[in-house]
Structures are given as structure tokens and as C-alpha cells.
Amino acid sequence: MIGDGVEVRVLRVGKDGVRLGIVAPPEVRVHRREVYDQIRDANQSAVVSAGKLAQVAERLTKAK
Amino acid sequence: MNPAPASTETEITVSEAVTFPDGIPGFESCRSWVVMAAEEATPLRRLHAIDGPEASFLAIDPRAVLDNYRCDLSASDRRRLGAGDTDPLLWLAIVMVEATGALTVNLRAPIVINPKTMTGQQVLPHNCLYPLRHVLVDAE
């Protein structure tokens, strides 16, 4: 158990690795670190300066 | 005052600040965002953080990218947004400018906003087959 209500379960132990399950209350978000990191990197590359927004929007509109 | 954009049946307008209780990955301290129509083009929205570090995105309804886009919200995501089963939600996919100059859109982890509670979050569905970087415009 981790704190209140978060539980780590070993679902399967195989030759290739261990499969873990996380049981958590609905208000706790559970994500694999690498998935979270991928989304974070994508978000960080999405920031567009105010000046460039119009330019990006124009390219998108033209491509339609 | 700007004239209101032409609205369609499905269009949802969010004009006040939307609370993202967890921020979004990479911008965890940005809890308050506004969604504006990007005046340059209608399907595009501008997502702008009004607290925390500077963050301004272009975003687009994922269904404007792929007609049959479908992504199920988990019961806990729904609860976090305070959304019932039939509440209309605003879906936005974040547009990215790649180092190559290509424009891509994140269809894997969309932003979902409930206009009724003015609450939003970026959902990270566990079984989503859509790409994280779906190409919209090739490199120049």
C-alpha cells in the first residue's frame, strides 16, 4: 500500500518481466512515467509565441 | 467588441477562465486558462494560460482533423470534470510546431473542457490508438 488507498499488485511474473497493477481511488491519476513524459515533451514543443500564432494559423488554413 | 464568430450547432464557446486542477503535463502550475477563437481561422482555438509560466497554444477540435475521431473518457476522467454522461464537452487537440517546421497535432492526449463546470484537463487515455504527432502540414 502507498498512503491511503493506493495499492500495487503484482499481476504476473514471467520470464520477460513483471506485470504490475496499480489500484487507486478515482481522484488519483495513475500514468506510466514514460507516457506522461511523452505528453509533456509534446506540450512543451507546442508553445507558440504570440507573434508566431498568426503565421501557424495561416499555414494551417492554407493546408485545408 | 469583436463580432461573435458564426456558430454551428456543435460549437461550444468558453469565454471565461477554465480551471485545470492539475495544470497539464509540463505546465503543472498553469491552473487557469482561457480558450479563444483564433480569429484567423474558425476551427482553430487559442489556449492561453493566465497564470504560471507563459504558455500559449493553438488547438483544434480533433473531429475537424479526423471525421471519425472518437475517444472515450473514463468514468474517473468524467468525474474529475464534473460531467454527466450526456453533457456536451469541448475537445481540443494541441497543435505543435516540429523542429522540421512541420505542423502536427496531438490526437493521443486531447484537452477536454466541461463548459458547465468550467473545468478542464488533458486526458491521457490508456488505450488510445491515435498518434501523438499526427501530421497536419508537412515541413516547408
mmCIF file of N, CA and C in Angstrom, chain A:
data_model
loop_
_atom_site.group_PDB
_atom_site.id
_atom_site.type_symbol
_atom_site.label_atom_id
_atom_site.label_comp_id
_atom_site.label_asym_id
_atom_site.label_seq_id
_atom_site.Cartn_x
_atom_site.Cartn_y
_atom_site.Cartn_z
ATOM 1 N N MET A 1 0.842 -1.196 0.000
ATOM 2 C CA MET A 1 0.000 0.000 0.000
ATOM 3 C C MET A 1 0.878 1.246 0.000
ATOM 4 N N ILE A 2 0.427 2.278 -0.722
ATOM 5 C CA ILE A 2 1.126 3.565 -0.692
ATOM 6 C C ILE A 2 0.116 4.577 -0.161
ATOM 7 N N GLY A 3 0.376 5.132 0.989
ATOM 8 C CA GLY A 3 -0.528 6.118 1.573
ATOM 9 C C GLY A 3 -1.922 5.542 1.727
ATOM 10 N N ASP A 4 -2.922 6.406 1.528
ATOM 11 C CA ASP A 4 -4.303 5.974 1.690
ATOM 12 C C ASP A 4 -4.864 5.480 0.371
ATOM 13 N N GLY A 5 -5.118 4.204 0.301
ATOM 14 C CA GLY A 5 -5.903 3.692 -0.812
ATOM 15 C C GLY A 5 -5.163 3.389 -2.093
ATOM 16 N N VAL A 6 -3.862 3.590 -2.168
ATOM 17 C CA VAL A 6 -3.145 3.223 -3.386
ATOM 18 C C VAL A 6 -2.442 1.886 -3.135
ATOM 19 N N GLU A 7 -2.712 0.953 -4.044
ATOM 20 C CA GLU A 7 -2.225 -0.399 -3.838
ATOM 21 C C GLU A 7 -1.471 -0.849 -5.082
ATOM 22 N N VAL A 8 -0.332 -1.462 -4.890
ATOM 23 C CA VAL A 8 0.429 -2.011 -6.015
ATOM 24 C C VAL A 8 0.272 -3.527 -5.980
ATOM 25 N N ARG A 9 -0.167 -4.095 -7.092
ATOM 26 C CA ARG A 9 -0.346 -5.543 -7.147
ATOM 27 C C ARG A 9 0.562 -6.139 -8.207
ATOM 28 N N VAL A 10 1.179 -7.249 -7.888
ATOM 29 C CA VAL A 10 1.942 -7.981 -8.898
ATOM 30 C C VAL A 10 0.946 -8.893 -9.608
ATOM 31 N N LEU A 11 0.724 -8.618 -10.876
ATOM 32 C CA LEU A 11 -0.295 -9.371 -11.603
ATOM 33 C C LEU A 11 0.276 -10.658 -12.182
ATOM 34 N N ARG A 12 1.519 -10.568 -12.635
ATOM 35 C CA ARG A 12 2.095 -11.740 -13.281
ATOM 36 C C ARG A 12 3.615 -11.625 -13.232
ATOM 37 N N VAL A 13 4.262 -12.743 -12.975
ATOM 38 C CA VAL A 13 5.722 -12.768 -13.040
ATOM 39 C C VAL A 13 6.079 -13.720 -14.173
ATOM 40 N N GLY A 14 6.732 -13.200 -15.187
ATOM 41 C CA GLY A 14 7.078 -14.033 -16.334
ATOM 42 C C GLY A 14 8.562 -13.975 -16.589
ATOM 43 N N LYS A 15 8.977 -14.707 -17.630
ATOM 44 C CA LYS A 15 10.398 -14.711 -17.987
ATOM 45 C C LYS A 15 10.849 -13.318 -18.440
ATOM 46 N N ASP A 16 9.907 -12.625 -19.121
ATOM 47 C CA ASP A 16 10.255 -11.336 -19.709
ATOM 48 C C ASP A 16 10.059 -10.163 -18.760
ATOM 49 N N GLY A 17 9.506 -10.403 -17.610
ATOM 50 C CA GLY A 17 9.330 -9.284 -16.693
ATOM 51 C C GLY A 17 8.175 -9.500 -15.742
ATOM 52 N N VAL A 18 7.870 -8.451 -15.037
ATOM 53 C CA VAL A 18 6.804 -8.489 -14.034
ATOM 54 C C VAL A 18 5.719 -7.525 -14.473
ATOM 55 N N ARG A 19 4.476 -7.977 -14.388
ATOM 56 C CA ARG A 19 3.377 -7.093 -14.731
ATOM 57 C C ARG A 19 2.756 -6.570 -13.435
ATOM 58 N N LEU A 20 2.744 -5.242 -13.318
ATOM 59 C CA LEU A 20 2.219 -4.632 -12.095
ATOM 60 C C LEU A 20 0.880 -3.973 -12.367
ATOM 61 N N GLY A 21 0.040 -4.008 -11.362
ATOM 62 C CA GLY A 21 -1.214 -3.271 -11.452
ATOM 63 C C GLY A 21 -1.258 -2.253 -10.325
ATOM 64 N N ILE A 22 -1.826 -1.086 -10.603
ATOM 65 C CA ILE A 22 -1.972 -0.058 -9.575
ATOM 66 C C ILE A 22 -3.459 0.134 -9.313
ATOM 67 N N VAL A 23 -3.869 -0.001 -8.104
ATOM 68 C CA VAL A 23 -5.262 0.261 -7.743
ATOM 69 C C VAL A 23 -5.272 1.555 -6.940
ATOM 70 N N ALA A 24 -6.038 2.541 -7.432
ATOM 71 C CA ALA A 24 -6.039 3.840 -6.758
ATOM 72 C C ALA A 24 -7.446 4.408 -6.744
ATOM 73 N N PRO A 25 -7.742 5.289 -5.804
ATOM 74 C CA PRO A 25 -9.059 5.949 -5.796
ATOM 75 C C PRO A 25 -9.233 6.772 -7.071
ATOM 76 N N PRO A 26 -10.489 7.015 -7.489
ATOM 77 C CA PRO A 26 -10.719 7.694 -8.773
ATOM 78 C C PRO A 26 -10.086 9.070 -8.875
ATOM 79 N N GLU A 27 -9.902 9.766 -7.743
ATOM 80 C CA GLU A 27 -9.354 11.121 -7.844
ATOM 81 C C GLU A 27 -7.840 11.109 -8.043
ATOM 82 N N VAL A 28 -7.218 9.941 -7.933
ATOM 83 C CA VAL A 28 -5.772 9.858 -8.135
ATOM 84 C C VAL A 28 -5.510 9.424 -9.573
ATOM 85 N N ARG A 29 -4.728 10.236 -10.284
ATOM 86 C CA ARG A 29 -4.427 9.889 -11.677
ATOM 87 C C ARG A 29 -3.183 9.020 -11.693
ATOM 88 N N VAL A 30 -3.268 7.913 -12.403
ATOM 89 C CA VAL A 30 -2.134 6.990 -12.473
ATOM 90 C C VAL A 30 -1.683 6.894 -13.924
ATOM 91 N N HIS A 31 -0.434 7.260 -14.184
ATOM 92 C CA HIS A 31 0.099 7.169 -15.537
ATOM 93 C C HIS A 31 1.507 6.644 -15.484
ATOM 94 N N ARG A 32 1.878 5.907 -16.530
ATOM 95 C CA ARG A 32 3.269 5.489 -16.614
ATOM 96 C C ARG A 32 4.116 6.714 -16.895
ATOM 97 N N ARG A 33 5.254 6.771 -16.214
ATOM 98 C CA ARG A 33 6.134 7.929 -16.336
ATOM 99 C C ARG A 33 6.449 8.250 -17.800
ATOM 100 N N GLU A 34 6.762 7.213 -18.616
ATOM 101 C CA GLU A 34 7.181 7.498 -19.988
ATOM 102 C C GLU A 34 6.040 8.071 -20.819
ATOM 103 N N VAL A 35 4.811 7.670 -20.496
ATOM 104 C CA VAL A 35 3.664 8.232 -21.219
ATOM 105 C C VAL A 35 3.515 9.705 -20.843
ATOM 106 N N TYR A 36 3.588 9.961 -19.547
ATOM 107 C CA TYR A 36 3.490 11.344 -19.056
ATOM 108 C C TYR A 36 4.588 12.206 -19.685
ATOM 109 N N ASP A 37 5.814 11.667 -19.727
ATOM 110 C CA ASP A 37 6.942 12.426 -20.278
ATOM 111 C C ASP A 37 6.743 12.747 -21.763
ATOM 112 N N GLN A 38 6.198 11.769 -22.507
ATOM 113 C CA GLN A 38 5.941 11.996 -23.943
ATOM 114 C C GLN A 38 4.960 13.147 -24.141
ATOM 115 N N ILE A 39 3.899 13.132 -23.331
ATOM 116 C CA ILE A 39 2.880 14.175 -23.456
ATOM 117 C C ILE A 39 3.482 15.523 -23.043
ATOM 118 N N ARG A 40 4.285 15.496 -21.976
ATOM 119 C CA ARG A 40 4.930 16.730 -21.510
ATOM 120 C C ARG A 40 5.814 17.316 -22.621
ATOM 121 N N ASP A 41 6.636 16.457 -23.254
ATOM 122 C CA ASP A 41 7.513 16.931 -24.328
ATOM 123 C C ASP A 41 6.692 17.516 -25.478
ATOM 124 N N ALA A 42 5.591 16.829 -25.799
ATOM 125 C CA ALA A 42 4.734 17.321 -26.885
ATOM 126 C C ALA A 42 4.168 18.686 -26.516
ATOM 127 N N ASN A 43 3.696 18.829 -25.298
ATOM 128 C CA ASN A 43 3.141 20.122 -24.864
ATOM 129 C C ASN A 43 4.195 21.218 -24.936
ATOM 130 N N GLN A 44 5.418 20.860 -24.495
ATOM 131 C CA GLN A 44 6.454 21.895 -24.477
ATOM 132 C C GLN A 44 6.829 22.336 -25.886
ATOM 133 N N SER A 45 6.722 21.421 -26.861
ATOM 134 C CA SER A 45 7.042 21.831 -28.233
ATOM 135 C C SER A 45 5.853 22.519 -28.887
ATOM 136 N N ALA A 46 4.748 22.645 -28.152
ATOM 137 C CA ALA A 46 3.544 23.236 -28.744
ATOM 138 C C ALA A 46 3.411 24.720 -28.435
ATOM 139 N N VAL A 47 4.219 25.207 -27.504
ATOM 140 C CA VAL A 47 4.100 26.622 -27.146
ATOM 141 C C VAL A 47 4.501 27.479 -28.340
ATOM 142 N N VAL A 48 3.624 28.379 -28.696
ATOM 143 C CA VAL A 48 3.879 29.253 -29.838
ATOM 144 C C VAL A 48 3.816 30.686 -29.336
ATOM 145 N N SER A 49 4.825 31.477 -29.696
ATOM 146 C CA SER A 49 4.810 32.882 -29.273
ATOM 147 C C SER A 49 3.664 33.605 -29.963
ATOM 148 N N ALA A 50 3.217 34.660 -29.329
ATOM 149 C CA ALA A 50 2.051 35.382 -29.845
ATOM 150 C C ALA A 50 2.255 35.799 -31.300
ATOM 151 N N GLY A 51 3.477 36.238 -31.627
ATOM 152 C CA GLY A 51 3.753 36.698 -32.980
ATOM 153 C C GLY A 51 3.653 35.582 -34.004
ATOM 154 N N LYS A 52 4.000 34.366 -33.557
ATOM 155 C CA LYS A 52 4.050 33.252 -34.488
ATOM 156 C C LYS A 52 2.695 32.558 -34.650
ATOM 157 N N LEU A 53 1.797 32.815 -33.693
ATOM 158 C CA LEU A 53 0.499 32.139 -33.733
ATOM 159 C C LEU A 53 -0.234 32.392 -35.048
ATOM 160 N N ALA A 54 -0.230 33.653 -35.476
ATOM 161 C CA ALA A 54 -0.955 34.022 -36.686
ATOM 162 C C ALA A 54 -0.373 33.297 -37.899
ATOM 163 N N GLN A 55 0.967 33.214 -37.891
ATOM 164 C CA GLN A 55 1.664 32.559 -39.000
ATOM 165 C C GLN A 55 1.318 31.059 -39.072
ATOM 166 N N VAL A 56 1.310 30.421 -37.911
ATOM 167 C CA VAL A 56 0.973 28.995 -37.843
ATOM 168 C C VAL A 56 -0.482 28.788 -38.271
ATOM 169 N N ALA A 57 -1.367 29.662 -37.766
ATOM 170 C CA ALA A 57 -2.778 29.553 -38.119
ATOM 171 C C ALA A 57 -2.971 29.702 -39.623
ATOM 172 N N GLU A 58 -2.206 30.582 -40.237
ATOM 173 C CA GLU A 58 -2.331 30.815 -41.674
ATOM 174 C C GLU A 58 -1.898 29.581 -42.460
ATOM 175 N N ARG A 59 -0.804 28.965 -42.037
ATOM 176 C CA ARG A 59 -0.329 27.756 -42.719
ATOM 177 C C ARG A 59 -1.364 26.644 -42.613
ATOM 178 N N LEU A 60 -1.975 26.546 -41.442
ATOM 179 C CA LEU A 60 -2.990 25.511 -41.235
ATOM 180 C C LEU A 60 -4.204 25.734 -42.117
ATOM 181 N N THR A 61 -4.615 26.980 -42.218
ATOM 182 C CA THR A 61 -5.792 27.304 -43.004
ATOM 183 C C THR A 61 -5.538 27.044 -44.485
ATOM 184 N N LYS A 62 -4.344 27.402 -44.922
ATOM 185 C CA LYS A 62 -3.968 27.202 -46.337
ATOM 186 C C LYS A 62 -3.948 25.724 -46.683
ATOM 187 N N ALA A 63 -3.512 24.902 -45.723
ATOM 188 C CA ALA A 63 -3.360 23.473 -45.980
ATOM 189 C C ALA A 63 -4.705 22.763 -46.111
ATOM 190 N N LYS A 64 -5.759 23.421 -45.678
ATOM 191 C CA LYS A 64 -7.085 22.768 -45.664
ATOM 192 C C LYS A 64 -7.662 22.660 -47.064
#
